CSV table of C-alpha atoms in Angstrom, one decimal:
chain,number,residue,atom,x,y,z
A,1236,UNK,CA,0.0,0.0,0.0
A,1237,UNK,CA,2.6,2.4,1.3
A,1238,UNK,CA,4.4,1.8,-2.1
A,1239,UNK,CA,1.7,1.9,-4.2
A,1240,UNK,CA,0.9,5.6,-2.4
A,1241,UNK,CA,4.4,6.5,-3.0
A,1242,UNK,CA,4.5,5.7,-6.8
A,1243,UNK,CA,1.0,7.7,-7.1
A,1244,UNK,CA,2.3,10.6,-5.4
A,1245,UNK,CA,5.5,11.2,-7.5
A,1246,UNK,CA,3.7,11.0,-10.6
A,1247,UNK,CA,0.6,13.1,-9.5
A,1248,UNK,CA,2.5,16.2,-10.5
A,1249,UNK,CA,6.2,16.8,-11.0
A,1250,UNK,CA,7.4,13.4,-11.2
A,1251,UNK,CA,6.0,12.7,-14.5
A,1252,UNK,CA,7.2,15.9,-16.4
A,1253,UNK,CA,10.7,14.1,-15.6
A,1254,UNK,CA,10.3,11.4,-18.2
A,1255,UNK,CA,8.5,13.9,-20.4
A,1256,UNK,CA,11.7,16.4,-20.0
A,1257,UNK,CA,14.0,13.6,-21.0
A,1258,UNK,CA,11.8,12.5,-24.2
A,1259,UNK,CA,12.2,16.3,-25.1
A,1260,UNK,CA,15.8,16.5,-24.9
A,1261,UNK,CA,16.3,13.5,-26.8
A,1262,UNK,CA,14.1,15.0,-29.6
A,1263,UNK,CA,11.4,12.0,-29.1
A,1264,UNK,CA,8.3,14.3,-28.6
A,1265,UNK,CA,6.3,12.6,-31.3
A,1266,UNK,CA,6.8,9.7,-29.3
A,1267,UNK,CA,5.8,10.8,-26.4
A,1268,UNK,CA,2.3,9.1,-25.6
A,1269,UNK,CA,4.1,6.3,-25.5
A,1270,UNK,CA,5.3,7.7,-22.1
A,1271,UNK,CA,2.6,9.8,-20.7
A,1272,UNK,CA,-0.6,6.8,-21.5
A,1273,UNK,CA,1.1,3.6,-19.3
A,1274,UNK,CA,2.3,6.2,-17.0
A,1275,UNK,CA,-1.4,7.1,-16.3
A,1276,UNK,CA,-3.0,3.8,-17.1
A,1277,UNK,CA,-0.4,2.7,-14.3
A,1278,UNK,CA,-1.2,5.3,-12.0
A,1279,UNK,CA,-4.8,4.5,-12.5
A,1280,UNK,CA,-4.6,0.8,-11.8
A,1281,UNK,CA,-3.2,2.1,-8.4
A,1282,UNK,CA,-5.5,4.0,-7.9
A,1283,UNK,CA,-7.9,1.7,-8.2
A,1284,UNK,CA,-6.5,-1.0,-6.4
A,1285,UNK,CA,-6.5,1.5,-3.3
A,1286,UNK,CA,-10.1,2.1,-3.7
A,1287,UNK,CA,-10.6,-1.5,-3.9
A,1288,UNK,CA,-8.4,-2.5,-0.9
A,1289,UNK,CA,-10.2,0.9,1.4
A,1290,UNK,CA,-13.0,0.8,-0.1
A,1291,UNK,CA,-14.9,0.5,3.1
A,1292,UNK,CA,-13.8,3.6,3.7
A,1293,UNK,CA,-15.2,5.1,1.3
A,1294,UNK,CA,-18.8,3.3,2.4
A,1295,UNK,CA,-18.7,4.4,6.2
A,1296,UNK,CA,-17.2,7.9,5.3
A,1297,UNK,CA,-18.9,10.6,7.1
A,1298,UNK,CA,-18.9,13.1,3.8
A,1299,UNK,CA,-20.3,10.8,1.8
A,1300,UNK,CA,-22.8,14.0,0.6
A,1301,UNK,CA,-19.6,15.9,-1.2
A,1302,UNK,CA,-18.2,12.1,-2.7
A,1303,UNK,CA,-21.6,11.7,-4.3
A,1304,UNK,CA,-21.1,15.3,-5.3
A,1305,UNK,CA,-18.6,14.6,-6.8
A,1306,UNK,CA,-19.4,11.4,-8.7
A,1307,UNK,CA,-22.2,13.2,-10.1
A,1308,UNK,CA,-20.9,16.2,-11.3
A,1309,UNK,CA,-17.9,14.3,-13.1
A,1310,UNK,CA,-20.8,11.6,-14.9
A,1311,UNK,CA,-22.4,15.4,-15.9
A,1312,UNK,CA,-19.3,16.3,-17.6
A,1313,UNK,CA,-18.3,13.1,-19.6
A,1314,UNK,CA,-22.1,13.6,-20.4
A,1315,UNK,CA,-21.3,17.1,-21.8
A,1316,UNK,CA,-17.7,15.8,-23.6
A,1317,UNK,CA,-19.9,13.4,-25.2
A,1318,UNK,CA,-22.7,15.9,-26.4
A,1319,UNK,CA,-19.8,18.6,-27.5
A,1320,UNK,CA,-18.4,15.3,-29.8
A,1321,UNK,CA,-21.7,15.3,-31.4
A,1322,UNK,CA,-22.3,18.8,-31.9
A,1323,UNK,CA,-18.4,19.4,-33.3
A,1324,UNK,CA,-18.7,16.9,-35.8
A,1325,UNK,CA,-15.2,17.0,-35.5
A,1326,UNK,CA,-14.2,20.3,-35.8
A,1327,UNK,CA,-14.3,21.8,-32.5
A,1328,UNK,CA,-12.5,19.7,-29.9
A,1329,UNK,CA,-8.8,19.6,-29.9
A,1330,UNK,CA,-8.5,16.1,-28.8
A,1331,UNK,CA,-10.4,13.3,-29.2
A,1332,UNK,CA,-13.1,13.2,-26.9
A,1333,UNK,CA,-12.6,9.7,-25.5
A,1334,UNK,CA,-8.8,11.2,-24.2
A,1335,UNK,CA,-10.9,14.3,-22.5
A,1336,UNK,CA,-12.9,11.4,-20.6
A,1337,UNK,CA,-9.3,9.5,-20.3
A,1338,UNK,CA,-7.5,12.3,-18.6
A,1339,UNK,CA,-10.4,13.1,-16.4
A,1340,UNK,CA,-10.4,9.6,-14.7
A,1341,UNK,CA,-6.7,9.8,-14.7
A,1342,UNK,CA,-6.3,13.0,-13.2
A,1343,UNK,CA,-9.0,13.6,-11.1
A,1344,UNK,CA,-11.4,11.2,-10.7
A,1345,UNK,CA,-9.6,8.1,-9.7
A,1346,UNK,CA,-6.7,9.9,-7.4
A,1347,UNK,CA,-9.9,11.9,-5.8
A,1348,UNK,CA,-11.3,8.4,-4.4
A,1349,UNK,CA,-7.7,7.0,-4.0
A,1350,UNK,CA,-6.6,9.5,-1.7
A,1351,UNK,CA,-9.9,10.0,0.1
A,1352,UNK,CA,-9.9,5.7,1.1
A,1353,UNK,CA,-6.6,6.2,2.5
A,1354,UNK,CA,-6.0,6.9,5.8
A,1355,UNK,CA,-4.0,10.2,6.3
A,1356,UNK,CA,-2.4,9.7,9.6
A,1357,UNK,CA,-1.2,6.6,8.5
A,1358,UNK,CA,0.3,7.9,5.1
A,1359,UNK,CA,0.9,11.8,4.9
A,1360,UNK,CA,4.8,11.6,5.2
A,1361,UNK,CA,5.0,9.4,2.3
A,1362,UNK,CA,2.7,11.9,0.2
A,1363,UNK,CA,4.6,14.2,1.2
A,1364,UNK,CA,8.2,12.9,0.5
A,1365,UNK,CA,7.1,11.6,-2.6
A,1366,UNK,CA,5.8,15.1,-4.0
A,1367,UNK,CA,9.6,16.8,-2.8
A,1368,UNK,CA,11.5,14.0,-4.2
A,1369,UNK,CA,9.8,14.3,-7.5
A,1370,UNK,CA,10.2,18.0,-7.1
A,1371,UNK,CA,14.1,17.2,-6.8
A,1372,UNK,CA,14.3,14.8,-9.3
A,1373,UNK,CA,12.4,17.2,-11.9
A,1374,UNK,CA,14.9,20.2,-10.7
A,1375,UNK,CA,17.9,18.0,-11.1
A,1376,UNK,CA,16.9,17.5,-14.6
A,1377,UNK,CA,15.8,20.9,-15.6
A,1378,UNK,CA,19.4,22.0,-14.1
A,1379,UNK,CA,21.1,19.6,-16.5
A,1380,UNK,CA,19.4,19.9,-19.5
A,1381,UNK,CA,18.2,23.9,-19.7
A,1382,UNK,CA,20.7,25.3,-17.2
A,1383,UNK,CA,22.9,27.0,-19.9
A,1384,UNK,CA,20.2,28.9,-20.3
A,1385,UNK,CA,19.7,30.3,-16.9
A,1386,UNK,CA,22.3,33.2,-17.4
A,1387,UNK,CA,21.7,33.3,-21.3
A,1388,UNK,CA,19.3,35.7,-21.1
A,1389,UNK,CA,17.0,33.8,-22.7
A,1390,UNK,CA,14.1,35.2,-20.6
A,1391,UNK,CA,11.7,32.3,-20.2
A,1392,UNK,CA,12.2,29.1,-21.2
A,1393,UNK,CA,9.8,28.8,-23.6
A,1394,UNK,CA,11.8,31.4,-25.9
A,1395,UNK,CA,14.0,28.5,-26.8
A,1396,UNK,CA,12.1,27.1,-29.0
A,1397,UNK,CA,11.9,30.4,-31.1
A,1398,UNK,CA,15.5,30.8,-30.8
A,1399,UNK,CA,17.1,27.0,-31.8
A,1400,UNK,CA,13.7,25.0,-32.6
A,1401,UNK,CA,14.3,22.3,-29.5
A,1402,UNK,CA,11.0,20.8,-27.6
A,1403,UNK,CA,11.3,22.1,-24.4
A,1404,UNK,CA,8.7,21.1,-21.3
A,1405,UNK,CA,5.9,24.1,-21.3
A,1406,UNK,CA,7.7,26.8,-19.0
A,1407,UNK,CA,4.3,26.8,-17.1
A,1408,UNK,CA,5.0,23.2,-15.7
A,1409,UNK,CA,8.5,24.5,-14.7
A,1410,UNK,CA,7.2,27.3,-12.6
A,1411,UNK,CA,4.2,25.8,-11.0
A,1412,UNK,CA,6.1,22.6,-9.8
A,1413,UNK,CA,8.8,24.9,-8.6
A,1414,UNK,CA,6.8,27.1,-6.1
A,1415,UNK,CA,4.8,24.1,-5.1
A,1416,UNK,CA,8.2,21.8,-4.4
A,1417,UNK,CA,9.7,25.0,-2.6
A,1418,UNK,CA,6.6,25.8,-0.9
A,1419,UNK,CA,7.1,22.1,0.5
A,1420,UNK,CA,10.2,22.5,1.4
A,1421,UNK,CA,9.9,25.1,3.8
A,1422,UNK,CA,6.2,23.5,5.0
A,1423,UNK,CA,8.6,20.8,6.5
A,1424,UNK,CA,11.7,22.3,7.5
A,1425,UNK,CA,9.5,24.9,9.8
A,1426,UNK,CA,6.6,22.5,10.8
A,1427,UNK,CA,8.3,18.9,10.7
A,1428,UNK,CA,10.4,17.9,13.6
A,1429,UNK,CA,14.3,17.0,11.1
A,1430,UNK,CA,16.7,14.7,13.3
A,1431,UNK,CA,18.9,13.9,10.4
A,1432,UNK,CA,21.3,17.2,9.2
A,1433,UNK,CA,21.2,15.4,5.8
A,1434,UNK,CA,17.5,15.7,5.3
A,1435,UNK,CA,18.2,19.4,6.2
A,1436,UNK,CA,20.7,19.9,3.4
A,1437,UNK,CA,18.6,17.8,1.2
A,1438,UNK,CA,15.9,20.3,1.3
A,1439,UNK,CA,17.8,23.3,1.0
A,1440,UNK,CA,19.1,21.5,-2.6
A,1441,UNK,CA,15.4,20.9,-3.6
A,1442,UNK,CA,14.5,24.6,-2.4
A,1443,UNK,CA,17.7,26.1,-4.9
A,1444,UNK,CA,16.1,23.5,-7.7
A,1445,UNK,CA,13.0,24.6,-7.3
A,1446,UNK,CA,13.9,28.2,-7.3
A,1447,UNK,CA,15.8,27.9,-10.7
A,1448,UNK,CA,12.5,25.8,-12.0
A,1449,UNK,CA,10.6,29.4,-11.1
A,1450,UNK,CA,12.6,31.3,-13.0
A,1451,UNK,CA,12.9,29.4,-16.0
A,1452,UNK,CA,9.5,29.5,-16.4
A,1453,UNK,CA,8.6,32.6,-15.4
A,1454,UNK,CA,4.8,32.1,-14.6
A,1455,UNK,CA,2.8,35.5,-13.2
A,1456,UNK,CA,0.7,32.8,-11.9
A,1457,UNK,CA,2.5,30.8,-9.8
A,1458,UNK,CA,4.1,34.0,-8.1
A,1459,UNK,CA,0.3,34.4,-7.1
A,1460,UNK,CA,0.4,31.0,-6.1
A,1461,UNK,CA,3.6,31.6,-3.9
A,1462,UNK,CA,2.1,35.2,-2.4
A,1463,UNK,CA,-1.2,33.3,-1.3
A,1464,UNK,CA,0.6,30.8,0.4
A,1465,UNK,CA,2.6,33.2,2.8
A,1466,UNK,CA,-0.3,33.4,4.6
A,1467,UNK,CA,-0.9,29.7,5.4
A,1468,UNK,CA,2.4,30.0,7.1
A,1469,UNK,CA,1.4,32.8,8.9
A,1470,UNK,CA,-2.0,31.8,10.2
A,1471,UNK,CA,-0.3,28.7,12.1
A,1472,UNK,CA,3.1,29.9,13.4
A,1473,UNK,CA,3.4,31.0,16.4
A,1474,UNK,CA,3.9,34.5,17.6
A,1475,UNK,CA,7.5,33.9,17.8
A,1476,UNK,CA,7.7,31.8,14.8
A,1477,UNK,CA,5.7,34.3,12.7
A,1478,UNK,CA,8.4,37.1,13.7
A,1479,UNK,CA,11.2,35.1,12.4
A,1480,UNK,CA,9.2,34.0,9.2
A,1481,UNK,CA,9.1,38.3,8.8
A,1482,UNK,CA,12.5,39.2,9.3
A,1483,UNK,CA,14.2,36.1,7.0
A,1484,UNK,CA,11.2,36.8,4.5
A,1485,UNK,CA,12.6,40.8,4.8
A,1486,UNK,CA,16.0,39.3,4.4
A,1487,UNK,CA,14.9,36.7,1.3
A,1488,UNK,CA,13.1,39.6,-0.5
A,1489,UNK,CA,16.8,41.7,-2.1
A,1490,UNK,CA,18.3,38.2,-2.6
A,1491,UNK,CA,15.2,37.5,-4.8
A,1492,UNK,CA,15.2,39.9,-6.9
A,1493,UNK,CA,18.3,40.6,-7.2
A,1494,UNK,CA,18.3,36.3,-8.7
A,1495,UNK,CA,15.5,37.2,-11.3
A,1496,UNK,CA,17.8,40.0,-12.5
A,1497,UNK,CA,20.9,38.1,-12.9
A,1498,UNK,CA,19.2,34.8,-14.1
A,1499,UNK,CA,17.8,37.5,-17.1
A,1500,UNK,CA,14.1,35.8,-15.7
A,1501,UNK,CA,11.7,37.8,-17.5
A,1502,UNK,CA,8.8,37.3,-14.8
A,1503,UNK,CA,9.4,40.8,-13.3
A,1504,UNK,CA,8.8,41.8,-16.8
A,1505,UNK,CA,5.8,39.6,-17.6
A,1506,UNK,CA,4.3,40.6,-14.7
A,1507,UNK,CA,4.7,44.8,-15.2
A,1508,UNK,CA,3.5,44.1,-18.6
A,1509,UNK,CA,0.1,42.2,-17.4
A,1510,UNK,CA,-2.2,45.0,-17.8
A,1511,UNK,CA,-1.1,45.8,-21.3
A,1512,UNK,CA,-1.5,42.2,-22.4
A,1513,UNK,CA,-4.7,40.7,-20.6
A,1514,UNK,CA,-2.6,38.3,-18.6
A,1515,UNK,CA,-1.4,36.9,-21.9
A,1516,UNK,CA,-4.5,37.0,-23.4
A,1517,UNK,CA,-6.8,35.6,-20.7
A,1518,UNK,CA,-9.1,38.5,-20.0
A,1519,UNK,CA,-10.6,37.5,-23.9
A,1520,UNK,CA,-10.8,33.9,-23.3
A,1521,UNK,CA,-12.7,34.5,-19.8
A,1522,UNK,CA,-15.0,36.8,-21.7
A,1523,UNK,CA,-16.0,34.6,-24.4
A,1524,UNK,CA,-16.6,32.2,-22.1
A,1525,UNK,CA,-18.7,33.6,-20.2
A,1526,UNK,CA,-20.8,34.7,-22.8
A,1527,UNK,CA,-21.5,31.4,-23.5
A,1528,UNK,CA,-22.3,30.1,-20.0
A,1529,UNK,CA,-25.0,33.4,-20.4
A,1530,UNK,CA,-26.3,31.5,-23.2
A,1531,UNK,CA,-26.6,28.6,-21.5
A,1532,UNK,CA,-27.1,29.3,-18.0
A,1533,UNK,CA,-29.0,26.5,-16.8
A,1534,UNK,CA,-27.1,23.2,-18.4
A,1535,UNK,CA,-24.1,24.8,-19.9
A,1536,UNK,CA,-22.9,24.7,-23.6
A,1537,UNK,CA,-19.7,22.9,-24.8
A,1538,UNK,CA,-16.6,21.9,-23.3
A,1539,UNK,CA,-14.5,24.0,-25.3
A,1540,UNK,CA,-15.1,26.8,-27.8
A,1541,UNK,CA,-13.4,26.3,-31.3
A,1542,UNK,CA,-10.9,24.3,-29.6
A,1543,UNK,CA,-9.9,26.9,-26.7
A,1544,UNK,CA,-10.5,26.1,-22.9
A,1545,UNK,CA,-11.1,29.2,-20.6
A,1546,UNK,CA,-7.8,28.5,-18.6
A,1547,UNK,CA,-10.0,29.0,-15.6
A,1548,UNK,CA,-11.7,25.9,-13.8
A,1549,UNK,CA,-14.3,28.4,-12.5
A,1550,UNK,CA,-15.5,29.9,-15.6
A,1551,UNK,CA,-14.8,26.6,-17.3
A,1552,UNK,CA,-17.6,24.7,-15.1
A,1553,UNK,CA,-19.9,27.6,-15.7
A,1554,UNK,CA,-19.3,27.6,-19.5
A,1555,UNK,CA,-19.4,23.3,-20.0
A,1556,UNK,CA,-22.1,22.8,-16.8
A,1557,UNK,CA,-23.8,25.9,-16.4
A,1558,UNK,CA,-25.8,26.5,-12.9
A,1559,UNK,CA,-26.3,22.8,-12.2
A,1560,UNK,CA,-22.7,21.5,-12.8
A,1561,UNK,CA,-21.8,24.9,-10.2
A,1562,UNK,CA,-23.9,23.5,-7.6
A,1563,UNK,CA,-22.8,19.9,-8.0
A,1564,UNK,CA,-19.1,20.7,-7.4
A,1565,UNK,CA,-19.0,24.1,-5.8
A,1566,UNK,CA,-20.2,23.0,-2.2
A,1567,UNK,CA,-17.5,20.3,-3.0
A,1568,UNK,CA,-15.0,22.7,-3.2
A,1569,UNK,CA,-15.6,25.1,-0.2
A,1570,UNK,CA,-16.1,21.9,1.8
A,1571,UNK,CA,-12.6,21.0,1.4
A,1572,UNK,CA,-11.5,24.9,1.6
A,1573,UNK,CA,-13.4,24.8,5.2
A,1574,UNK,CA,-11.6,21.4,5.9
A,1575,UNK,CA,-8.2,22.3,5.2
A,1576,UNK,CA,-8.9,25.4,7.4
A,1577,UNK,CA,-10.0,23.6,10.4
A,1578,UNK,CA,-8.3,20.9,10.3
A,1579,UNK,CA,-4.6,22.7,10.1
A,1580,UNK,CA,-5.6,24.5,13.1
A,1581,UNK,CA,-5.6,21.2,15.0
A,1582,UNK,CA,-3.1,19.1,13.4
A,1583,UNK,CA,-0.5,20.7,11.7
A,1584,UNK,CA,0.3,17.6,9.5
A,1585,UNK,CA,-2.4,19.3,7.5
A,1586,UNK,CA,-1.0,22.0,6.7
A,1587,UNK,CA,0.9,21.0,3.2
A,1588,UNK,CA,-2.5,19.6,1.9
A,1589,UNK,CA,-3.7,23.3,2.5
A,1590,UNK,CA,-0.8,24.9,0.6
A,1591,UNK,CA,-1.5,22.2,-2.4
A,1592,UNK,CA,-5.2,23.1,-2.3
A,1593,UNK,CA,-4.4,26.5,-2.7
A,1594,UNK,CA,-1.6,26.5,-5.3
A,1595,UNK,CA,-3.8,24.2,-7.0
A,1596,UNK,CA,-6.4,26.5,-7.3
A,1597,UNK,CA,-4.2,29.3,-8.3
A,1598,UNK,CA,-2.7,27.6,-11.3
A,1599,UNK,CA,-6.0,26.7,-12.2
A,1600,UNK,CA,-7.6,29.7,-12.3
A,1601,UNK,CA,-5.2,30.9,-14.9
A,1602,UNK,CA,-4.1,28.0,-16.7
A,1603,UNK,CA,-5.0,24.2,-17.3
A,1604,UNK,CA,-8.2,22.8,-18.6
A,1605,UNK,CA,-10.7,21.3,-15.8
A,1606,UNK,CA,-10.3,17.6,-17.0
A,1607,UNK,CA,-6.7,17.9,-15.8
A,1608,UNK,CA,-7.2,19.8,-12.1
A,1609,UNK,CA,-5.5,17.2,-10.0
A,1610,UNK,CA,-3.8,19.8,-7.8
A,1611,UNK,CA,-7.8,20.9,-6.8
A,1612,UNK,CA,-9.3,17.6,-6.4
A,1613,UNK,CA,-6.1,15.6,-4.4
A,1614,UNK,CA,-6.4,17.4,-2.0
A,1615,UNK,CA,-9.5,18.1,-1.3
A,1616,UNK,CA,-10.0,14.2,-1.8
A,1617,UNK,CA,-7.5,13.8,1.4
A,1618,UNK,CA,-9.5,15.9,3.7
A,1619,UNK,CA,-12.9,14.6,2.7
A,1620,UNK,CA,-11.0,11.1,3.5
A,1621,UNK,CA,-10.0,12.1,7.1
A,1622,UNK,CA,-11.9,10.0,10.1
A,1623,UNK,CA,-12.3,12.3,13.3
A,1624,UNK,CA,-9.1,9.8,14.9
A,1625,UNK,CA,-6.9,10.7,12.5
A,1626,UNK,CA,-7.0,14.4,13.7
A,1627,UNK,CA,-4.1,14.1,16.1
């Protein structure tokens, strides 16, 4: 069980953009499926031997309102894939619409009911291990293969691909895994009791990985998803601790910038320039969708419009699910924002599901199709999945 959690962890996020890196670099990307469908078939099989194996859990579980939620809202949506197929002819969707199904199980739906069987208490250190060693391992690999480019001036790794034509991992992946590792990183050196000094300099590694991740792909979202996640550390330090999390954040602040600047990062850049652009062109795909949730308030319209997602899970179950998918999934959502709340305030083991929840909604709301919002509904599976004696 322990490894099958393990496995499942490391590959929920930036453990499997390690293979895809490699297939890049080796100039294999048409290839790539090959990689990316067993490691999710896999993952999946996991999955659902833990919901097999807990799935008593599942049956006796106190929230079973929100898991039926769930299930519903997600049988709504294949529903609407399915009538978008048939409406397209085609022509709309950019991927078949059996893979939109695909990655939705994959993703969401199957890790949602794996992680909520589990029992927590029993399993949150190898969660969280798993999701800093695959941060490592993913930063070890971006080091190697893109870090010429750190100092090149390059600007965001993305821009390499203009510049020499090489397949490079979408600079968005980069950034996101790179706050989240480094967010864990710090979760456990200031809230996990560390007997062994190697763990400590193990850490500090991932945390200089994960920083170079952030700048080569120079997201304005996941420095939103880093800002909002200053506060979880701040609600549940104490007094003393939250002074010291000041004066070294003070103290981090200069050394920061003054990284993005000599790295030739372009995020300050991006993010000066966000007004002028629409957030890269975001403020027009929210609008259009929109509009067509207003045309289709009650059920919702199509999945996608001419082949473009919202990049925005909230205005993206508005536009494919309209007012009844909102209500199906919404109370889902707050439930687990009310959870993660509570719960951290009495067991501080909690706290790095919190800080996934909310950079998972962050990089969400500006990027990412729904079928794909793993970093929303993990961790929201987890605290549905908590028993009242695991709250230690």
């Amino acid at each position: 069980m322990k490894k099958h959690i393990y496995i499942i962890s490391f590959f929920i996020f930036s453990g499997y953009y390690v293979g895809l890196s490699l297939i890049f670099f080796f100039g294999l990307s048409s290839v790539s499926r090959f990689y990316s469908l067993p490691i999710r078939i896999i993952t999946s099989i996991l999955c659902l031997i833990l919901i097999k194996n807990n799935f008593h859990r599942l049956i006796n579980n106190r929230y079973k309102i929100y898991l039926g939620l769930f299930f519903i809202f997600w049988v709504f949506y294949f529903e609407k894939v399915m009538f978008t197929e048939i409406l397209s002819l085609n022509n709309i969707l950019r991927i078949s619409w059996v893979e939109y199904i695909f990655y939705a199980l994959t993703f969401v739906f199957l890790p949602f009911f794996a992680f909520c069987s589990i029992s927590f208490d029993k399993y949150q250190r190898t969660i969280l291990n798993a999701l800093i060693f695959s941060g490592f391992i993913l930063g070890i690999c971006c080091l190697y293969l893109y870090g010429s480019f750190l100092l090149s001036g390059i600007g965001r790794l993305s821009m390499i691909t203009y510049v020499t034509g090489e397949v490079v991992l979408n600079p968005l992946v980069l950034s996101y895994s790179g706050v989240l590792t480094l967010s864990l990183c710090f979760y456990k050196i200031i809230f996990v009791k560390i007997k062994s000094k190697l763990e400590i300099i193990y850490l500090i590694i991932t945390i200089v990985f994960s920083f170079l991740m952030f700048l080569l792909g120079s997201s304005r979202g996941s420095v939103i998803a880093l800002i909002f996640t200053i506060p979880v550390f701040l609600i549940y330090l104490s007094l003393k601790q939250k002074i010291f999390f000041i004066f070294n954040l003070i103290l981090i602040i200069p050394l920061f910038y003054w990284s993005i600047n000599k790295s030739g990062s372009n995020i300050l850049e991006r993010l000066s320039g966000t007004s002028d652009d629409g957030g890269g062109g975001r403020l027009s795909l929210w609008k259009n969708a929109f509009n067509h949730f207003i045309d289709n308030p009650f059920l919702g319209g199509r999945i996608e419009i001419d082949g473009v997602y919202p990049h925005n899970f909230i205005i993206e179950i508005l536009m494919a699910t309209g007012v009844v998918g909102a209500l199906l999934i919404f109370p889902v959502i707050i439930k687990g924002f009310v959870l993660a709340y509570r719960y951290s305030l009495i067991n501080k083991k909690m706290i790095f599901v919190f800080i996934i929840l909310i950079q998972g909604v962050i990089q969400f709301f500006f990027t990412g199709g729904l079928y794909t919002s793993n970093l929303i509904f993990i961790p929201i599976g987890i605290l549905l999945g908590i028993q009242e004696n695991n709250k230690k």
